[in-house]
Structure formats: structure tokens, C-alpha cells
XYZ file of C-alpha atoms in Angstrom:
611
model
C -4.189 8.117 -13.874
C -5.946 5.402 -11.881
C -5.320 5.622 -8.195
C -4.792 2.178 -6.703
C -4.644 1.327 -2.999
C -1.366 2.300 -1.481
C 0.510 1.281 1.607
C 2.053 4.590 2.491
C 4.057 6.021 5.270
C 3.455 9.771 5.213
C 4.936 12.519 7.368
C 4.101 16.219 7.192
C 6.224 18.681 9.170
C 5.898 22.438 9.491
C 7.490 25.122 11.631
C 5.122 27.409 13.491
C 7.128 30.616 13.071
C 7.445 32.125 9.585
C 11.231 32.554 9.778
C 11.948 29.040 11.148
C 13.210 26.150 9.056
C 13.192 22.385 9.439
C 16.744 21.315 10.139
C 18.527 18.743 8.015
C 19.115 16.753 11.188
C 15.378 16.504 11.799
C 14.780 15.363 8.217
C 17.462 12.721 8.618
C 15.734 11.517 11.782
C 12.466 11.241 9.844
C 14.168 9.160 7.143
C 15.508 6.848 9.835
C 12.217 6.787 11.774
C 10.254 5.252 8.917
C 12.412 2.114 9.168
C 11.447 1.907 12.845
C 7.773 2.687 12.265
C 6.976 0.405 9.321
C 8.198 -3.202 8.949
C 9.243 -2.870 5.304
C 12.860 -3.488 4.203
C 14.459 -0.119 3.349
C 15.352 -1.205 -0.196
C 11.658 -1.854 -0.926
C 10.627 1.798 -0.499
C 9.877 4.245 -3.255
C 10.489 7.605 -1.624
C 9.498 11.162 -2.438
C 10.008 14.440 -0.606
C 8.612 17.920 -1.082
C 10.088 20.868 0.820
C 8.762 24.408 0.568
C 11.148 27.035 -0.876
C 11.641 28.633 2.547
C 12.442 25.279 4.159
C 9.667 25.624 6.729
C 7.282 22.893 5.538
C 8.004 19.360 4.313
C 5.987 16.418 3.056
C 7.714 13.034 3.001
C 6.199 9.843 1.612
C 7.317 6.240 1.269
C 5.547 3.537 -0.754
C 6.249 -0.148 -1.346
C 4.073 -0.355 -4.485
C 5.417 -1.067 -7.955
C 6.133 2.039 -10.106
C 3.403 1.514 -12.690
C -0.350 1.939 -13.151
C -2.570 1.857 -11.231
C -0.033 2.968 -8.597
C 0.837 6.663 -8.887
C 3.870 8.527 -7.621
C 4.166 8.813 -3.831
C 3.841 12.629 -3.890
C 1.721 14.569 -6.386
C 2.290 18.296 -6.962
C 0.467 21.226 -8.499
C 1.856 24.754 -8.343
C 3.148 25.396 -4.838
C 1.238 22.478 -3.274
C 2.069 18.828 -2.682
C -0.247 15.964 -1.818
C -0.014 12.345 -0.770
C -2.605 9.949 0.594
C -2.914 6.515 2.161
C -5.422 3.913 1.047
C -7.178 4.711 -2.208
C -9.407 7.342 -3.776
C -12.626 6.507 -5.582
C -12.183 7.867 -9.084
C -9.976 9.549 -11.633
C -9.535 13.222 -10.915
C -9.983 12.981 -7.146
C -6.317 13.746 -6.433
C -6.431 16.743 -8.776
C -9.530 17.994 -6.953
C -7.844 17.666 -3.573
C -4.818 19.571 -4.816
C -6.938 22.430 -6.129
C -9.588 23.050 -3.445
C -9.027 25.897 -0.996
C -9.127 23.672 2.110
C -9.512 19.947 2.772
C -13.083 20.363 3.947
C -16.481 19.393 2.671
C -15.108 18.344 -0.729
C -13.764 15.205 0.965
C -17.250 14.014 1.830
C -18.282 13.501 -1.801
C -15.219 11.430 -2.677
C -15.296 7.645 -2.705
C -12.585 5.367 -1.430
C -10.926 4.646 1.893
C -8.188 7.157 2.551
C -6.358 9.743 4.579
C -4.974 12.825 2.841
C -1.887 14.946 3.561
C -1.503 18.259 1.713
C 1.323 20.755 2.185
C 2.055 24.239 0.918
C 4.172 27.263 1.815
C 1.815 28.160 4.687
C 1.879 24.760 6.407
C -0.116 21.563 5.963
C -3.466 19.826 6.441
C -3.959 16.143 7.236
C -7.508 14.773 6.953
C -9.357 11.526 7.665
C -12.366 10.039 5.898
C -15.557 9.282 7.819
C -14.343 5.836 8.951
C -10.657 6.849 9.546
C -9.617 3.280 8.747
C -6.600 5.054 7.242
C -5.546 7.033 10.321
C -3.727 10.321 10.873
C -1.628 10.893 13.998
C -0.345 14.263 15.167
C 2.150 15.738 17.625
C 3.862 19.056 18.399
C 7.368 19.625 19.769
C 10.288 22.034 19.489
C 8.345 24.634 17.523
C 7.357 22.042 14.895
C 4.065 20.366 14.051
C 3.887 16.779 12.821
C 1.206 14.642 11.181
C 1.817 11.082 10.011
C 0.112 7.922 8.881
C 1.989 5.963 11.560
C 1.923 6.988 15.220
C 5.528 5.930 15.839
C 6.746 7.962 12.864
C 5.157 11.130 14.280
C 6.393 10.249 17.770
C 10.049 9.661 16.910
C 10.234 12.811 14.787
C 8.637 14.850 17.574
C 10.931 13.282 20.190
C 13.946 14.278 18.127
C 12.641 17.855 17.901
C 12.021 17.968 21.654
C 15.266 16.347 22.841
C 17.806 17.017 20.097
C 18.577 13.272 20.018
C 18.794 12.044 16.438
C 17.860 8.422 17.239
C 15.434 8.739 20.164
C 13.889 5.825 22.037
C 10.074 5.653 22.202
C 8.406 7.071 25.307
C 5.187 5.259 26.199
C 1.930 6.720 27.450
C 1.388 3.838 29.863
C -1.865 5.130 31.344
C -3.452 5.264 27.882
C -2.823 1.521 27.582
C -5.559 0.785 30.140
C -7.996 0.461 27.245
C -5.834 -2.221 25.641
C -6.071 -4.294 28.829
C -9.864 -4.273 28.625
C -10.494 -4.785 24.911
C -7.289 -5.029 22.919
C -7.853 -1.706 21.159
C -8.235 1.971 22.019
C -11.603 3.535 22.861
C -10.167 7.041 22.757
C -7.926 9.077 20.467
C -4.878 8.222 22.573
C -1.964 6.123 21.332
C 0.762 4.097 23.088
C 3.213 6.968 22.554
C 3.592 10.122 24.630
C 2.318 13.252 22.954
C 0.731 11.530 19.943
C -3.013 11.475 19.285
C -5.250 10.281 16.450
C -7.209 12.768 14.365
C -10.963 12.046 14.784
C -13.256 10.665 12.073
C -14.174 13.114 9.298
C -11.745 15.723 10.555
C -8.593 17.576 9.566
C -5.553 18.555 11.604
C -4.533 21.979 10.294
C -1.079 23.431 10.981
C -0.750 26.935 9.506
C 2.367 28.951 10.048
C 1.974 31.846 12.523
C -1.211 30.228 13.908
C -2.146 27.702 16.552
C -3.005 24.261 15.244
C -6.656 23.250 15.095
C -8.778 20.202 14.436
C -11.697 20.929 12.138
C -14.492 18.351 12.228
C -16.916 17.845 9.369
C -20.563 17.028 10.155
C -21.799 13.462 10.029
C -24.910 12.620 7.953
C -28.360 13.320 9.367
C -30.577 10.262 9.710
C -33.776 10.076 7.723
C -37.120 8.757 8.994
C -37.986 5.079 9.151
C -39.900 3.912 6.046
C -43.624 3.282 6.380
C -43.924 0.624 3.646
C -41.790 -1.586 1.411
C -41.842 0.912 -1.463
C -40.380 3.614 0.756
C -37.894 1.122 2.169
C -36.530 0.246 -1.265
C -36.304 3.914 -2.187
C -34.345 4.708 0.971
C -31.747 1.980 0.398
C -31.153 2.831 -3.269
C -28.379 5.369 -2.449
C -26.635 2.684 -0.400
C -26.922 0.152 -3.236
C -25.567 2.729 -5.711
C -22.685 3.574 -3.387
C -21.777 -0.110 -3.060
C -21.797 -0.563 -6.831
C -19.490 2.445 -7.157
C -17.271 1.095 -4.363
C -16.480 -2.126 -6.265
C -15.646 -0.303 -9.499
C -11.994 0.228 -8.460
C -11.465 -3.544 -8.814
C -11.541 -2.984 -12.571
C -8.268 -1.056 -12.333
C -6.437 -4.374 -12.278
C -5.813 -6.960 -14.993
C -6.952 -9.937 -12.946
C -10.058 -10.985 -10.968
C -10.464 -9.784 -7.407
C -9.945 -12.277 -4.570
C -12.828 -11.956 -2.090
C -12.483 -13.436 1.388
C -15.819 -15.258 1.718
C -17.414 -16.683 4.841
C -20.872 -17.858 5.810
C -21.880 -14.413 7.075
C -23.694 -11.384 5.720
C -20.998 -8.878 4.950
C -18.695 -10.688 2.542
C -21.805 -12.043 0.805
C -23.031 -8.504 0.153
C -19.689 -7.595 -1.431
C -20.047 -10.678 -3.640
C -23.555 -9.526 -4.569
C -22.290 -6.049 -5.498
C -19.492 -7.477 -7.665
C -21.979 -9.824 -9.320
C -24.417 -6.990 -10.061
C -21.648 -4.717 -11.378
C -20.123 -7.450 -13.545
C -16.774 -7.138 -11.747
C -14.624 -10.280 -12.162
C -13.940 -11.960 -8.811
C -13.541 -15.315 -7.103
C -14.082 -16.451 -3.521
C -11.452 -17.568 -1.055
C -12.187 -19.161 2.305
C -10.316 -21.052 4.994
C -11.009 -23.067 8.124
C -11.688 -26.644 9.103
C -13.227 -28.716 6.319
C -16.666 -29.163 7.891
C -17.086 -25.670 9.328
C -20.269 -23.823 8.243
C -18.177 -20.847 7.073
C -16.295 -22.997 4.567
C -19.379 -24.877 3.356
C -21.557 -21.767 2.962
C -18.824 -19.758 1.237
C -18.601 -22.488 -1.373
C -22.371 -22.473 -1.776
C -22.499 -18.683 -2.288
C -19.774 -18.915 -4.927
C -21.619 -21.717 -6.729
C -24.901 -19.758 -6.780
C -23.130 -16.756 -8.309
C -21.193 -18.896 -10.778
C -17.676 -18.104 -9.541
C -14.844 -20.219 -8.223
C -14.076 -20.584 -4.519
C -10.560 -21.342 -3.340
C -10.529 -23.309 -0.057
C -7.605 -23.505 2.371
C -7.971 -26.063 5.160
C -6.348 -25.174 8.493
C -3.305 -27.236 9.440
C -4.106 -30.147 11.741
C -1.983 -32.846 13.330
C -3.479 -35.795 15.231
C -6.673 -33.928 16.082
C -4.970 -30.631 16.917
C -4.591 -27.282 15.201
C -0.949 -26.268 14.745
C -0.400 -22.578 15.518
C 2.509 -20.185 15.613
C 4.071 -19.593 19.024
C 2.111 -16.806 20.807
C 5.235 -14.738 21.409
C 5.982 -14.678 17.678
C 2.367 -13.795 16.984
C 2.480 -10.939 19.523
C 5.812 -9.667 18.228
C 4.527 -9.443 14.652
C 1.226 -7.903 15.723
C 2.803 -5.167 17.855
C 5.337 -4.372 15.139
C 2.709 -4.155 12.432
C 0.000 -2.364 14.429
C 2.200 -0.199 16.676
C 0.821 -1.651 19.882
C -2.745 -0.573 19.104
C -4.130 -4.082 18.532
C -3.987 -7.303 20.532
C -2.327 -10.538 19.439
C -5.768 -12.118 19.868
C -6.139 -10.854 16.299
C -3.874 -12.054 13.523
C -2.363 -9.871 10.817
C -0.085 -10.682 7.943
C 3.633 -10.083 8.091
C 5.510 -8.126 5.468
C 5.950 -9.840 2.114
C 6.889 -8.487 -1.336
C 3.949 -6.483 -2.664
C 1.471 -8.527 -4.695
C -0.720 -6.360 -6.970
C -3.543 -8.919 -6.924
C -6.738 -7.012 -5.966
C -8.308 -8.328 -2.771
C -11.306 -7.510 -0.613
C -13.420 -8.727 2.289
C -16.549 -7.856 4.245
C -14.643 -5.909 6.916
C -16.553 -2.891 8.152
C -20.033 -4.230 7.421
C -21.131 -3.473 10.973
C -21.859 0.061 9.798
C -24.872 -1.311 7.914
C -26.140 -3.117 11.034
C -25.847 -0.510 13.779
C -22.315 -1.081 15.072
C -22.338 -2.041 18.760
C -26.146 -2.125 18.642
C -26.026 -5.288 16.533
C -25.329 -7.416 19.636
C -27.128 -5.201 22.175
C -30.352 -6.895 23.215
C -31.388 -4.469 25.942
C -32.158 -1.048 24.416
C -33.595 0.430 27.607
C -31.695 3.353 29.181
C -30.381 0.973 31.837
C -29.210 -1.462 29.167
C -27.397 1.214 27.154
C -25.743 2.622 30.270
C -24.534 -0.867 31.230
C -23.065 -1.292 27.739
C -21.234 2.028 28.024
C -19.800 0.832 31.325
C -18.646 -2.364 29.625
C -17.027 -0.494 26.739
C -15.044 1.884 28.913
C -14.734 0.185 32.301
C -14.761 -3.587 31.710
C -12.328 -5.737 33.682
C -11.908 -3.052 36.349
C -10.521 -5.631 38.753
C -7.438 -6.015 36.547
C -6.517 -2.349 36.765
C -5.251 0.130 39.334
C -7.355 2.909 40.782
C -5.562 5.509 38.656
C -6.119 3.510 35.463
C -9.840 3.162 36.206
C -10.124 6.889 36.961
C -8.491 7.612 33.611
C -11.055 5.426 31.852
C -13.975 6.961 33.718
C -13.307 10.346 32.124
C -13.867 8.812 28.700
C -16.932 6.953 29.974
C -18.508 10.078 31.421
C -18.100 11.964 28.143
C -20.048 9.299 26.241
C -22.608 8.792 29.002
C -23.414 12.485 28.695
C -23.610 12.151 24.933
C -26.093 9.276 25.326
C -28.440 11.544 27.252
C -28.404 13.847 24.229
C -28.237 11.444 21.265
C -29.885 8.246 22.498
C -28.981 4.759 21.264
C -27.136 6.172 18.263
C -24.104 6.538 20.561
C -23.426 2.798 20.274
C -23.269 3.069 16.499
C -20.971 6.099 16.611
C -18.775 4.524 19.278
C -18.295 1.540 17.002
C -17.370 3.722 14.026
C -15.044 5.957 16.026
C -13.179 3.245 17.903
C -13.884 -0.298 16.635
C -13.611 0.719 12.980
C -11.488 3.829 13.427
C -8.957 2.346 15.874
C -9.182 -1.478 15.961
C -9.792 -2.074 12.251
C -7.265 0.609 11.269
C -4.395 -1.617 12.383
C -5.332 -4.651 10.297
C -6.294 -2.412 7.371
C -2.795 -0.946 7.309
C -1.325 -4.447 7.387
C -3.353 -5.624 4.399
C -2.371 -2.587 2.341
C 1.283 -3.395 2.963
C 1.168 -6.643 0.996
C -1.698 -6.379 -1.473
C -3.864 -4.049 -3.522
C -6.590 -4.278 -0.895
C -9.994 -2.579 -1.136
C -12.652 -2.314 1.584
C -16.023 -1.346 0.062
C -17.745 -1.059 3.464
C -15.087 1.439 4.523
C -15.692 3.490 1.398
C -16.393 7.111 2.290
C -19.649 7.310 0.315
C -20.884 3.869 1.445
C -20.415 4.781 5.101
C -22.205 8.094 4.617
C -25.117 6.429 2.799
C -25.417 3.882 5.631
C -25.338 6.514 8.374
C -28.141 8.432 6.626
C -30.470 5.481 7.311
C -32.176 5.472 10.729
C -30.122 3.445 13.154
C -33.067 1.434 14.544
C -33.963 0.346 11.014
C -30.371 -0.640 10.277
C -30.430 -2.642 13.491
C -33.294 -4.731 12.072
C -30.966 -5.719 9.163
C -33.790 -5.086 6.694
C -31.811 -2.438 4.729
C -28.941 -4.891 4.236
C -31.350 -7.642 3.166
C -33.084 -5.310 0.687
C -29.796 -4.245 -0.886
C -28.634 -7.854 -1.204
C -31.928 -8.831 -2.840
C -31.642 -5.905 -5.260
C -28.077 -6.815 -6.249
C -28.223 -10.639 -6.288
C -31.753 -12.092 -5.949
C -30.414 -15.649 -6.304
C -28.748 -15.359 -2.893
C -32.051 -14.680 -1.163
C -32.553 -18.209 0.179
C -28.943 -19.179 0.919
C -28.749 -19.460 4.736
C -26.203 -17.757 6.967
C -23.853 -19.250 9.492
C -25.065 -18.731 13.044
C -28.363 -16.881 12.796
C -31.048 -15.509 10.491
C -31.765 -11.932 9.544
C -32.804 -10.113 12.683
C -36.114 -8.883 11.217
C -37.231 -12.482 10.513
C -35.452 -14.297 13.323
C -38.607 -15.988 14.673
C -40.941 -16.044 11.641
C -41.257 -14.623 8.106
C -42.964 -11.321 7.461
C -45.843 -12.894 5.508
C -47.430 -16.259 4.685
C -46.019 -16.266 1.154
C -42.493 -16.071 2.605
C -42.787 -19.322 4.588
C -41.187 -21.628 1.947
C -38.184 -19.341 1.487
C -37.905 -18.783 5.226
C -37.633 -22.557 5.746
C -34.939 -22.772 3.053
C -32.984 -20.077 4.894
C -32.760 -22.125 8.091
C -29.237 -21.895 9.497
C -27.254 -25.136 9.145
C -26.478 -27.147 12.291
C -23.215 -26.338 13.997
C -20.354 -28.835 14.159
C -17.818 -29.349 16.962
C -15.089 -27.812 14.838
C -17.349 -25.112 13.465
C -17.468 -23.216 16.749
C -13.887 -24.012 17.715
C -11.631 -21.036 18.398
C -8.144 -22.124 19.439
C -7.349 -18.651 20.821
C -10.050 -19.140 23.465
C -9.936 -22.907 23.980
C -6.303 -23.300 24.851
C -4.904 -25.680 27.441
C -1.851 -25.913 29.734
C 0.780 -25.467 27.005
C -0.451 -22.054 25.917
C -1.310 -21.068 29.480
C 2.324 -21.648 30.500
C 3.511 -19.330 27.735
C 1.164 -16.560 28.867
C 2.199 -16.856 32.518
C 5.906 -16.840 31.746
C 5.941 -13.821 29.469
C 3.317 -11.676 31.203
C 4.426 -12.115 34.813
C 8.056 -11.456 33.856
C 7.021 -8.383 31.871
C 8.398 -4.866 32.415
C 7.466 -3.028 35.639
C 5.586 -0.345 33.653
C 2.955 -2.968 32.862
C 2.171 -3.419 36.547
C 1.882 0.311 37.124
C -1.623 -0.007 35.634
C -2.341 -3.650 36.554
C -3.155 -5.368 39.853
C -0.543 -8.129 39.822
C -2.385 -10.388 42.248
C -5.524 -10.408 40.082
C -3.461 -11.079 36.957
C -1.733 -14.026 38.638
C -5.081 -15.555 39.656
C -6.507 -15.169 36.162
C -3.467 -16.628 34.434
C -3.709 -19.691 36.686
C -7.139 -20.561 35.221
C -7.079 -23.408 32.680
C -9.229 -23.210 30.677
C -9.382 -19.432 31.098
C -12.576 -17.520 31.841
C -11.242 -14.410 30.088
C -8.868 -15.661 27.366
C -8.861 -12.332 25.564
C -7.105 -10.625 28.471
C -4.218 -13.083 28.250
C -3.605 -12.093 24.636
C -3.976 -8.388 25.421
C -1.514 -8.552 28.312
C 1.011 -10.554 26.298
C 0.863 -7.871 23.605
C 1.425 -5.084 26.134
C 4.356 -6.964 27.655
C 5.989 -7.211 24.239
C 5.272 -3.533 23.557
C 6.606 -2.085 26.813
C 9.660 -4.346 26.863
C 10.736 -2.995 23.477
C 11.142 -6.579 22.214
C 9.025 -5.749 19.157
C 11.810 -3.518 17.841
C 14.172 -6.507 17.704
C 14.073 -9.319 15.085
C 11.200 -11.751 15.520
C 12.224 -14.778 17.656
C 11.897 -17.367 14.886
C 13.424 -20.196 16.933
C 10.297 -20.630 19.053
C 8.370 -23.857 18.243
C 4.825 -24.075 16.939
C 2.169 -25.165 19.452
C -0.608 -27.744 19.073
C -4.099 -26.935 20.372
C -6.484 -29.953 20.516
C -9.677 -29.746 18.450
C -12.852 -30.859 20.265
C -13.980 -34.350 19.347
C -17.386 -35.023 17.857
């Protein structure tokens, strides 16, 4: 059976004591909680439940996929074990392997795909993440029960019911943990918006055995090899990465139609196109934006070079303005979909009936370029320490003393790790929190509506990338070598924005000068650099002021209201991202996201800069 990508809600529950059972009332709460935790109409779910003979362990799964290949049953069983997973596994037989191995340990590291795995048996359960944890696992303990779920709110509501005896509990927020959302719009820790719920780390398993304390077992990350001394060694070192990418696009063949690839003018989506081209996987490009933007023009050029179609969607405009959805509607949908762990600065799709069309994008390609190092110019100790301060303590003036003290504990942990591991901390920080927390929200949203694959989040691709020395990845030479190996015809197609880092000022040799000139980045256009989320005027500013300053009092238990008022008065804003982050938190803490989306709010026009 082929194992296609699956939008799953999964919940594992187990009693600690051997003679304890999970009550029917708690199971009923879990069945209700999934409707609160995932914005899918109840009649769209395919459900499956496995309960151990003694009633002490349960595995519940819900899926909105169609009941045919390549979409398997929500829960798979073998003997006295049951298994479900989110995302997708790399090959036939992987699910059987995971059902049969003694523990969910090192065997996970050799499996392709982007996934989280939940396995239950008479002695409890295990819930494991892949190396990127783009498919997350959240855990909680309460009332003698242990919980692990694919959605933080699902684990939280079930645990709240166990702790309080209330069958329909209200969420309880961990307001102090939200300080990270104020700064960046995502979490740079394993905290969540909900009291008592945490995320399982990358490449780790939360293990709940009956009669024993729970534990988190981490698997080692790959060791980095040496930097190559010549081009021959360089090509040899990137071959495992190229092979992993070719294997990562093979799952597209599980479907009876070409894959839709979101193409832009950048590096990452182009490399996915190169891998599909080299593997002979049917695909076509899809791009959107303003008609003259470099992203749109270069995406079409890449598709033409590779001999595939490119579907273009032009952004809505009206009298020189972009027409956008009302920010409050955008924030409502974002918080509902991403459980308050992303900012409405980002956009995610809303629920729609599942479309089995295979789709992909270049999301996660930062792993091949050094994560946070890719935009870090100063690699001195002082420069790295300043970047760590920015990651954990940015926008300190917005926050209360207690909120900044909370953040400093996380900062100090990573500052100490820097002294031990060097600049690699910026790559790991990116994988743990930008990929593992920020990207996880949008990844879940895409799986809800489509058969979505992310080759750069593939378990084996990420491990092959991390095995390359981080300073060499930072040069972008490994990525360039892999692209040249997979699709040589793309070599001289320029990128939007900037050249390869290793040849930013000049080519490596005299014979490369003609190609280097052909790769010159195209000139920018007024609309090409336009970002309406940052360049808003009085109309949007009024919306932010109204809904943030009238937000719930919990919001201002971590914020300095006077500073927020001054910032929201700025038009145009110096820090537009914070406005979106604060609007999202206001919607979260008010509970408005649990109500129907306010569809009566009008669209807003944002002027496009003139030429």
C-alpha cells in the first residue's frame, strides 16, 4: 500500500497505573476536542480508534482524506500494536517496519518522508518526530493520564478534562510563553500557547510506559564531515544529498496526475524542479504575484527551460491598489488553523474539501544554506552573540520585565551552547524553531487541503544536508553543485535578488565569466519589491489600533501598553511585523478564533507604489 500525505489529528492516551482505565467520559471529550482543535467539518472526518484490551491505552485518529489509494486507513494494526502517523512516509513497507521494531528509535532515521509517528500497545505509547519536526507532536500529563497529540489544543483540552473533570473545558493560556510571539510571530522554545502542553523536540520520542515515569528520548543528529579540498571531493560529498532529493520526489508518482510545484525566482523551488526533471517525475509550475515581478518572470523562464508548463495567477488589483482580505479575518483564520503559534503576517489556506492533486514547494530549503547563517554577515563571536540576542530578546521595549526575564532563560541556554558548538548553533536554532515551530503551522494547513509533499523536509534529505559542513553550506556551493548535477540547463538562469553567495562578486575562474554575466540578477521593479503587509497606510493602521488596544487584559500582562500605543501610531510603521503579531495574540487570547469567522468585514485596498 502506498502511503500518501495525510492531514491527521492523532491523540494517544495512556494511564500511568497498570490497573487504571481511560474513562468513557474522557474519550467522549477527546472526540469533541478534535472539532475544537482542527477546522474541519465533523462530517468530513474518517475516524478510527484502537483501545487496549485492559482499557488503559487508546489511540484515536481522524483523517479528511478520501478512502482509497494512496491514502491508507487512519490506524494500522499488527498483533497487539496500533500505529498512525501524520504527513507521509517515504516508501512501501515503512509503516510495517514501524509497527514491528522494538522501539521507535534509530530505525526512524533511515526512513524518508516528512512525518510524526504515534504507536500504542498494551504497555503505553510512543510518539516520535522526524529530524525537522515539521509534523509536530505535543504532550501533556494530567489526572494520572499521559497525552500526546498532533495538535496542541487537542492534547490540552483532553488533559484539562482529566485534570478538572469538566467534559467541555475552556482553554487555559500560557500567557508568558507568548512573549516569543510578540518578538517574531513564532515560538523559539518548545512552549505552546496552552498551559501544560509542550512540543516534543526534533528527532525525539515522548515515551509513556505504564508503571513508569514518562521520558523524552532524543536521537543524535548527523556529524558534519570535513570541507572538501577540491571540486572532485565536493561533488562526491554532495552525491548523498542529490540521491536523497531524487528519492524525496519519488512519492509524487503515487498519484495519477502531474505534481503542481509552487515556483518562484529563488533557489529552493528551482532545485525541486531540477530534481523532478532529473527523476522524470511529471510536474508543472505555478506562480503568482504582480505581472512584472521578477518572481513571476523567472518562474516562467525556469519552466520554459525545463520544458514544462507554468500556471500564472496575477494578484488582484483595483485602480493601482492590491485588494486584500480584512486583517481581522486573516488573523482569525490563521489562529484557528495554526493554534496561535503563527502570526497573521503569514497567510495560510482555509479549510476546503480535500483535493488529491499532488503539490510541492521549496519550503525548508534553508537547511541546505545554513539556516539563520544564510543572512548573518558577521560571523565573529560578537556578531553571533548579537544574533542570539536578536532571536531571543528582540523588541524588549514592547515587553514587561517578567516577559524579558522569561526569554533570557532561553537565550542563556543557547548562548552557552554557542560557546561549545560555535556558529552551528544558528543552523540548529533555525531547524529547531523556524522549521520545527514556524513552518510546522503552515505545513499542517497545506496537508489539510491537498496531497502536499515537502522534499526539503524529508527526513533523509535533512540528514544528508546536516552531514555537510555548515560553513560550506553557507557558501551555497553544495546547493549549486546539486542543481548542476540534476539540471545543467538551469545553470545560467539568474535568480531574483542576488547571486550564489560563493560567486557574489566574481566567478571562480576566467572560463566562467560568460556564464557569470548571463546569471546577472534582473533589475528590480517598483511592484517587485512591494509587500502590502509592510507598506500599509492609514486604513490598515486604524484596524490594528482598534483591535489591539481593545484586546483582552491578559495581552497587556506581558506588553508595555504605552510603547505599543506609540508604535501603532506610526504610519508607515517602523516595525510592521509586530502589528500583525499583536493582532494575532489579541484574537487568540480573546477566544474570538473559536467563533465563526467574521465574514461581513470588507476587503481593504493597499496602494501599489508607482513607477
